[in-house]
Short mmCIF file of C-alpha atoms in Angstrom, two decimals:
data_model
loop_
_atom_site.label_atom_id
_atom_site.label_comp_id
_atom_site.label_asym_id
_atom_site.label_seq_id
_atom_site.Cartn_x
_atom_site.Cartn_y
_atom_site.Cartn_z
CA LYS A 1 117.16 85.68 94.18
CA ALA A 2 116.76 82.26 92.57
CA ALA A 3 115.71 81.92 88.94
CA GLY A 4 116.13 79.76 85.91
CA VAL A 5 114.77 78.33 82.70
CA VAL A 6 112.90 75.15 81.79
CA THR A 7 113.04 73.61 78.33
CA TYR A 8 111.38 70.48 76.98
CA LYS A 9 112.97 68.75 74.00
CA GLY A 10 115.16 71.82 73.53
CA ARG A 11 112.29 74.34 73.46
CA PRO A 12 111.17 76.80 76.18
CA LEU A 13 108.37 75.37 78.33
CA PRO A 14 105.76 78.09 79.05
CA GLU A 15 103.23 78.02 81.90
CA ALA A 16 104.97 75.26 83.84
CA ASP A 17 105.00 75.18 87.64
CA VAL A 18 108.43 74.66 89.19
CA VAL A 19 108.58 73.52 92.83
CA PHE A 20 111.78 73.37 94.90
CA VAL A 21 111.28 71.34 98.11
CA PRO A 22 114.08 71.50 100.72
CA SER A 23 115.75 68.11 101.24
CA ASP A 24 115.79 68.73 105.01
CA GLY A 25 112.13 69.83 105.18
CA GLY A 26 110.74 73.31 105.28
CA LEU A 27 108.67 75.54 103.04
CA PRO A 28 108.75 74.93 99.27
CA SER A 29 109.84 77.61 96.82
CA ILE A 30 107.72 77.95 93.71
CA GLY A 31 107.83 79.63 90.32
CA ARG A 32 105.90 79.67 87.05
CA THR A 33 107.58 79.83 83.67
CA ASP A 34 106.88 82.62 81.18
CA ALA A 35 106.66 82.31 77.38
CA GLU A 36 110.46 81.87 77.19
CA GLY A 37 110.49 79.17 79.91
CA ARG A 38 112.01 81.52 82.51
CA PHE A 39 110.96 81.45 86.16
CA ASN A 40 111.69 83.28 89.43
CA LEU A 41 111.27 81.42 92.70
CA THR A 42 109.32 82.78 95.65
CA THR A 43 109.02 81.37 99.15
CA SER A 44 105.94 82.31 101.20
CA GLY A 45 105.27 85.11 98.70
CA ARG A 46 108.78 86.59 99.07
CA PRO A 47 111.33 86.57 96.22
CA GLY A 48 114.03 83.90 96.29
CA ALA A 49 114.68 80.63 98.06
CA PRO A 50 116.64 79.73 101.19
CA SER A 51 120.12 78.27 100.66
CA GLY A 52 120.44 74.49 100.72
CA SER A 53 119.70 71.33 98.75
CA PHE A 54 116.37 70.82 97.01
CA GLN A 55 114.41 68.18 95.18
CA VAL A 56 112.60 69.63 92.18
CA ALA A 57 109.28 68.81 90.51
CA ILE A 58 107.91 70.43 87.36
CA THR A 59 104.33 70.22 86.11
CA ALA A 60 102.95 71.47 82.82
CA VAL A 61 99.30 70.89 81.95
CA ARG A 62 96.84 72.55 79.60
CA GLN A 63 93.06 72.52 79.62
CA LYS A 64 91.73 70.74 76.54
CA ARG A 65 88.73 73.09 76.54
CA THR A 66 87.92 76.24 78.49
CA VAL A 67 85.62 75.67 81.45
CA SER A 68 83.52 78.39 83.09
CA PRO A 69 83.87 78.83 86.88
CA GLY A 70 80.28 77.56 87.30
CA GLU A 71 80.97 74.42 85.30
CA ALA A 72 84.29 73.84 87.07
CA ALA A 73 82.54 73.93 90.45
CA SER A 74 80.24 71.08 89.43
CA MET A 75 82.89 68.89 87.76
CA THR A 76 84.11 65.68 89.36
CA THR A 77 87.83 65.08 89.88
CA ALA A 78 87.75 62.56 87.00
CA GLN A 79 86.14 65.14 84.69
CA ILE A 80 88.73 67.76 85.65
CA GLU A 81 91.58 65.31 85.02
CA ALA A 82 90.05 64.25 81.67
CA ASN A 83 90.03 67.89 80.57
CA HIS A 84 93.77 68.31 81.25
CA GLU A 85 96.54 67.37 78.86
CA GLN A 86 100.02 66.65 80.26
CA LEU A 87 102.61 68.61 78.27
CA ILE A 88 105.64 66.77 79.69
CA PRO A 89 106.18 63.20 80.95
CA LEU A 90 104.43 62.52 84.28
CA LYS A 91 107.70 61.52 85.98
CA TYR A 92 108.63 65.21 86.28
CA ASN A 93 105.49 65.92 88.38
CA ASN A 94 106.90 63.95 91.32
CA LEU A 95 109.86 64.91 93.52
CA ILE A 96 111.04 61.29 93.72
CA THR A 97 110.70 60.27 90.06
CA SER A 98 111.78 63.58 88.47
CA GLY A 99 115.45 62.98 89.23
CA LEU A 100 115.83 66.77 89.40
CA THR A 101 117.79 68.43 92.19
CA ALA A 102 119.19 71.89 92.83
CA SER A 103 121.52 73.59 95.26
CA VAL A 104 120.72 77.16 96.24
CA ALA A 105 123.79 79.18 97.25
CA GLU A 106 124.04 82.11 99.66
CA ASP A 107 125.32 84.20 96.72
CA ALA A 108 122.16 85.18 94.81
CA ASN A 109 124.17 85.70 91.58
CA ALA A 110 125.02 81.97 91.56
CA ASN A 111 121.38 80.86 91.64
CA LYS A 112 120.62 80.39 87.95
CA PHE A 113 119.04 77.01 87.23
CA SER A 114 118.50 75.24 83.93
CA PHE A 115 116.28 72.18 83.51
CA ASP A 116 116.25 70.54 80.07
CA LEU A 117 113.48 67.93 80.15
CA LYS A 118 113.43 65.06 77.65
#
């Protein structure tokens, strides 16, 4: 098991996507935060993450207005992007610029991660 919490400016960050990408290549592990900013990682649909070193990216966006599936299908990429509001600085969306890393241990009890974004 691999889990953790994401906060932004000291507050829980809900509905954020957390992506752990192995430094040596391989499948990413992903999780989505709940209302308290907590997430559980899964890899290929299975709970947890393999042991090793990871680069981490976190994205948190919100639709400015609700869009029906029919409208979404006809929207251009620019229109979709214009309807999204970034909830955290863009640097966290990218593995290189986020500056976030994690080490997943063989011992599942040791795999509690905390990311406090500024």
